[in-house]
Every structure is written in structure tokens, then in C-alpha cells.
C-alpha atoms as a PDB file:
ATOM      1  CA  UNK A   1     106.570  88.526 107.270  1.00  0.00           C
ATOM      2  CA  UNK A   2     109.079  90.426 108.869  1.00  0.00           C
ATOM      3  CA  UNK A   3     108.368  91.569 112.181  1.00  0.00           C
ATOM      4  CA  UNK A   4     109.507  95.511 111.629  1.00  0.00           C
ATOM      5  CA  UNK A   5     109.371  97.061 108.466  1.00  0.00           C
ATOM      6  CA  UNK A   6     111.477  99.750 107.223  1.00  0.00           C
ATOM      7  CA  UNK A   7     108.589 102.410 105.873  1.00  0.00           C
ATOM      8  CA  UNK A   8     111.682 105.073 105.303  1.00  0.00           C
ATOM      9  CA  UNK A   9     113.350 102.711 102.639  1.00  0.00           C
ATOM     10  CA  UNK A  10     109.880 101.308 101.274  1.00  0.00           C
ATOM     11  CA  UNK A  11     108.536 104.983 100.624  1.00  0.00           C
ATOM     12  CA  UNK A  12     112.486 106.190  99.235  1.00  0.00           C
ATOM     13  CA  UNK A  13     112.295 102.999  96.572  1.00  0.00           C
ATOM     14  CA  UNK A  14     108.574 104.407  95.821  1.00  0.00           C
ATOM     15  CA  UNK A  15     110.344 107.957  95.081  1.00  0.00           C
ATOM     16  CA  UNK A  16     112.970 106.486  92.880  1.00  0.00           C
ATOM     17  CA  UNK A  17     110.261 104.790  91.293  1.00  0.00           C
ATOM     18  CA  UNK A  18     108.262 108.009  90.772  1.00  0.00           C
ATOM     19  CA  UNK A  19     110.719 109.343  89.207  1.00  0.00           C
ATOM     20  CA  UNK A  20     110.703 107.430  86.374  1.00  0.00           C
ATOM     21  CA  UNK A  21     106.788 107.953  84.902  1.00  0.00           C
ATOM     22  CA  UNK A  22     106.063 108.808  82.305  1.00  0.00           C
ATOM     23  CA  UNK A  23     103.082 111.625  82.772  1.00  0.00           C
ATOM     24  CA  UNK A  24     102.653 113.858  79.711  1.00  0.00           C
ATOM     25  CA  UNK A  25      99.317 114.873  80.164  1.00  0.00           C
ATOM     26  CA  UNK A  26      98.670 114.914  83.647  1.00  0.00           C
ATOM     27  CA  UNK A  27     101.632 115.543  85.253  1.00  0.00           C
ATOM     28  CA  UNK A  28     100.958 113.746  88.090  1.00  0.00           C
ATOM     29  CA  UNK A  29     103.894 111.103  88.761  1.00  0.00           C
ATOM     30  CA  UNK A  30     103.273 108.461  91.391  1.00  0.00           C
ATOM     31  CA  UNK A  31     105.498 105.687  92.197  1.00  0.00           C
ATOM     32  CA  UNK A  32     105.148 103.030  94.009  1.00  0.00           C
ATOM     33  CA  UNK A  33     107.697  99.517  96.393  1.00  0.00           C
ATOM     34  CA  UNK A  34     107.017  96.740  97.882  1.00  0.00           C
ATOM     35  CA  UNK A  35     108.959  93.986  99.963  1.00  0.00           C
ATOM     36  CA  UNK A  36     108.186  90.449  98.948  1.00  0.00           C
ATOM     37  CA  UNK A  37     108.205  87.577 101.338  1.00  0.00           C
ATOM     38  CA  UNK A  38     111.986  86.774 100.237  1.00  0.00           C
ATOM     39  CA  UNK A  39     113.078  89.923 101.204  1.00  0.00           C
ATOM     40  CA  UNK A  40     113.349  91.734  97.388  1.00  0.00           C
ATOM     41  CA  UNK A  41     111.958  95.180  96.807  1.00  0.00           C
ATOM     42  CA  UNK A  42     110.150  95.583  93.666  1.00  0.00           C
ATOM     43  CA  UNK A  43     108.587  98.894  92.485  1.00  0.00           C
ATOM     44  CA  UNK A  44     106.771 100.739  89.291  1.00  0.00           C
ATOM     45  CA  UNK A  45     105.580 103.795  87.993  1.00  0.00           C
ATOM     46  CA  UNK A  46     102.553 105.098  86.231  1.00  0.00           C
ATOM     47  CA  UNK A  47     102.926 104.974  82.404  1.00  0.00           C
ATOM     48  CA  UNK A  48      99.992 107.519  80.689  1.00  0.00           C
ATOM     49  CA  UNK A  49      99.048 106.982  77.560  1.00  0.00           C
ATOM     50  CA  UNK A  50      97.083 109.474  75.261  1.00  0.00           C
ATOM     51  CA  UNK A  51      94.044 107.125  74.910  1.00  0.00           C
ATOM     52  CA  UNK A  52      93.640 107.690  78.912  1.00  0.00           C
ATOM     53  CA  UNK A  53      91.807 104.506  79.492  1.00  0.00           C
ATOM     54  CA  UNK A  54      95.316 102.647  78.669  1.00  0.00           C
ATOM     55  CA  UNK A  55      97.103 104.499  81.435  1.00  0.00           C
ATOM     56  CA  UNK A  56      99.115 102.183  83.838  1.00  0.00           C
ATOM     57  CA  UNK A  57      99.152 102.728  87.297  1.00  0.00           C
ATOM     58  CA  UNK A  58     102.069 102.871  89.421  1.00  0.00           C
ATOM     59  CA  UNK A  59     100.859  99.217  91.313  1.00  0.00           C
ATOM     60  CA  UNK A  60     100.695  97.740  87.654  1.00  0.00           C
ATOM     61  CA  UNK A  61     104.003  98.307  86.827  1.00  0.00           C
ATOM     62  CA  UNK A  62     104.842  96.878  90.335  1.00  0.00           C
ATOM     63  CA  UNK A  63     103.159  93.998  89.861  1.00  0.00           C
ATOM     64  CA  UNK A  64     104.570  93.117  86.265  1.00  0.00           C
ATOM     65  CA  UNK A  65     108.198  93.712  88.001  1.00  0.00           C
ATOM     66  CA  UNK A  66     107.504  91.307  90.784  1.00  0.00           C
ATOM     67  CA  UNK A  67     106.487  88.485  88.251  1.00  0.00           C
ATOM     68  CA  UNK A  68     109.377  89.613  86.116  1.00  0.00           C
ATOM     69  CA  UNK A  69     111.733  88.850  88.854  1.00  0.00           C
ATOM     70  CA  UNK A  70     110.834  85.445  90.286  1.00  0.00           C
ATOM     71  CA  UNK A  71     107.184  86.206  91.852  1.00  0.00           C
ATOM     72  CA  UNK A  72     106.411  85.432  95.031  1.00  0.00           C
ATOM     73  CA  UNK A  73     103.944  87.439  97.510  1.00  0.00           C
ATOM     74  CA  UNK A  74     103.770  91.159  98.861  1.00  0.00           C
ATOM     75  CA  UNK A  75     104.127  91.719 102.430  1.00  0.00           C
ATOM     76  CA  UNK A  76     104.519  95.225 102.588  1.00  0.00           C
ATOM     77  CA  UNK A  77     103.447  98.403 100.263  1.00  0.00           C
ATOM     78  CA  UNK A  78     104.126 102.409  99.524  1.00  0.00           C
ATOM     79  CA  UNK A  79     102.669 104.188  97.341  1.00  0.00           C
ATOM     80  CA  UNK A  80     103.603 108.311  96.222  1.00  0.00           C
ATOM     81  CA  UNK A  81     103.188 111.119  94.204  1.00  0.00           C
ATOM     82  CA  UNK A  82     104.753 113.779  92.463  1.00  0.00           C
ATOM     83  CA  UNK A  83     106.046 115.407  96.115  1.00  0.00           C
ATOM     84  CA  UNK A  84     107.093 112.434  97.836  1.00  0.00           C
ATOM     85  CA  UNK A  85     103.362 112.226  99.928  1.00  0.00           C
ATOM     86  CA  UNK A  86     102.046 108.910 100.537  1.00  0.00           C
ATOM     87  CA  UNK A  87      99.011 108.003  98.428  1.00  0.00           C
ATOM     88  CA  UNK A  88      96.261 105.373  98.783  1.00  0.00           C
ATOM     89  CA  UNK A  89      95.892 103.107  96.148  1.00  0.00           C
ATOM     90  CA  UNK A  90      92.520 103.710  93.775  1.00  0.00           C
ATOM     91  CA  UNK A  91      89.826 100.867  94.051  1.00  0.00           C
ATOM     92  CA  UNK A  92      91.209  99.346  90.705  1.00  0.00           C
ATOM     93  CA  UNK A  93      94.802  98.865  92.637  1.00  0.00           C
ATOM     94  CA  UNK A  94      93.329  97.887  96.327  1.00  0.00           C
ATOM     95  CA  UNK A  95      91.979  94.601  93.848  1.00  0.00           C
ATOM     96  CA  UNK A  96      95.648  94.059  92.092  1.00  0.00           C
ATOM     97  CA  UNK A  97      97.206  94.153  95.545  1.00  0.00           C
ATOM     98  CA  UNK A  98      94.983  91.795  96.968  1.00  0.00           C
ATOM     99  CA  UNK A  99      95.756  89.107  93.946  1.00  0.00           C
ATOM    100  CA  UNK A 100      99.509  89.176  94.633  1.00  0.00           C
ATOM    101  CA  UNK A 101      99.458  89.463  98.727  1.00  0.00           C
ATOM    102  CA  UNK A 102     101.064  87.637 101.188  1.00  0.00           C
ATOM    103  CA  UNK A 103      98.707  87.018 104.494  1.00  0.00           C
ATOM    104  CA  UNK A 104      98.584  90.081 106.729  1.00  0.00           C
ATOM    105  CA  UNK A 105     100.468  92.200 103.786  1.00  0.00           C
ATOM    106  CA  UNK A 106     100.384  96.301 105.395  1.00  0.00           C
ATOM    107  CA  UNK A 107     100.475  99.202 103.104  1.00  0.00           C
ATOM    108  CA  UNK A 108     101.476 102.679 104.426  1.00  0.00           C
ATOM    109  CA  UNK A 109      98.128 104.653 103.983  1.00  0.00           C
ATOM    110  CA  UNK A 110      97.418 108.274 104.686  1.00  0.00           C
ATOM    111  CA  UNK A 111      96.198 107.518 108.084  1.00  0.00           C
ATOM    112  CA  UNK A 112      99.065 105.169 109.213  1.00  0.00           C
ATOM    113  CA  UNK A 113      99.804 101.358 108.215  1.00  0.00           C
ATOM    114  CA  UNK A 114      97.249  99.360 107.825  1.00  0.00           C
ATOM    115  CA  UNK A 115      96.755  95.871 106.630  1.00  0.00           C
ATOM    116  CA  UNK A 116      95.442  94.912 103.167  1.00  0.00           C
ATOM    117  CA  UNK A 117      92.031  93.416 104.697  1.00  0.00           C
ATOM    118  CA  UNK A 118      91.431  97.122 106.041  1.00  0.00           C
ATOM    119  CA  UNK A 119      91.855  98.339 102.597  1.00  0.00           C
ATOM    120  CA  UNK A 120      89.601  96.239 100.967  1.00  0.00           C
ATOM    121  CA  UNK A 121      87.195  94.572 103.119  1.00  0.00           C
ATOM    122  CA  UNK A 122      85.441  91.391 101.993  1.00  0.00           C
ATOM    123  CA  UNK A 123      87.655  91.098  98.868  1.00  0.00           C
ATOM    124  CA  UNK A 124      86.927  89.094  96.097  1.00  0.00           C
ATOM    125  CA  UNK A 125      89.809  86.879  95.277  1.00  0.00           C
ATOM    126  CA  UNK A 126      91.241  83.754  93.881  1.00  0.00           C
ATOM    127  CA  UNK A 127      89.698  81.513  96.525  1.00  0.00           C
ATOM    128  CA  UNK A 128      86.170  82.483  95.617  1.00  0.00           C
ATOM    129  CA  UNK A 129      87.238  81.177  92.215  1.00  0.00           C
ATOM    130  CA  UNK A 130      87.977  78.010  93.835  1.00  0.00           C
ATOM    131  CA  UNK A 131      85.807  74.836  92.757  1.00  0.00           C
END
């Protein structure tokens, strides 16, 4: 992982990102970036839908992008809204984060960086799938 990383570029690719949802109903855009391990920012958007339950989340949309482009691991993570303030991912997201992490990946949270184990504690992941 790199040893400094930029949160002011992270949380600007996260804006550009927000940009793009598509929010009819709620009008609540959120966008969100991440660096991979190889250095590539990927990012995504929240995508509503009028059956609500089919809604995409921003980290959805990040996560299809990163294994649209090659893959690979997330070391860091922003997330936004509609103004540009950092959000915390939901519960559902905290769990599609975890799946796609690299070891020690840090998101930008409302109350300063903190790793993904912070997050979500005791995670259940692929190695308790592990036979």
C-alpha cells in the first residue's frame, strides 16, 4: 500500500463520480473512488431504480468498474454525497468492501481515516468459506 495517500484526489474522483447518478426519486447522489494496489483509481455512482430494492449503491458500481478494468485489491476508499461531504458506507457496502480489500485497506470516514477492520469488525469473508 502506499505509504501516503492523497484523500484530496480520492474524494475529487468520488465527486466526479457523483455526478454521474442517476437519482430520480430520491435525489440523493453519492459517489464514490478508490486506489487499487497497482495504483488505478476506480469509482461509481448510485443507480436508483423505481422498484427501490434494485437500487445500486455508489460502492457497487465501484466494484463492477474495478473488475471491469483488470481487478485487483482496494487499498484506499471515499465515499460522497450530493454536496461533496464524506459519507460512511451502509452495512450492505462495509461487506462489499471487505470482499474486494487489500490488507490494511483505509476509507476516509466521518471521523477521520480509518482502516477497513474498524469498519467492520469481525467480518465475515472469503476465508471463513475456506475448507
Amino acid at each position: 500500500m502506499p505509504n501516503a495517500v492523497d484523500w484530496e484526489a480520492l474524494t475529487k474522483a468520488a465527486r466526479q463520480a457523483m455526478e454521474q447518478a442517476y437519482v430520480p426519486y430520491s435525489r440523493y447522489p453519492v459517489g464514490a473512488a478508490a486506489l487499487t494496489e497497482d495504483g488505478r483509481v476506480v469509482s461509481g455512482c448510485n443507480v436508483e431504480n423505481a422498484s427501490y430494492g434494485l437500487t445500486l449503491c455508489a460502492e457497487c458500481s465501484l466494484v463492477s468498474q474495478l473488475q471491469m478494468t483488470g481487478g485487483g485489491r482496494l487499498v484506499a476508499f471515499s465515499c460522497v454525497d450530493g454536496e461533496g461531504n464524506v459519507l460512511m458506507p451502509c452495512g450492505r457496502c462495509r461487506q462489499l468492501l471487505y470482499e474486494f480489500r487489500a490488507p490494511h485497506m483505509q476509507l476516509l470516514t466521518v471521523s477521520g481515516v480509518k482502516t477497513m477492520d474498524e469498519v467492520l469488525p469481525d467480518a465475515f469473508g472469503p476465508e471463513n468459506l475456506s475448507q
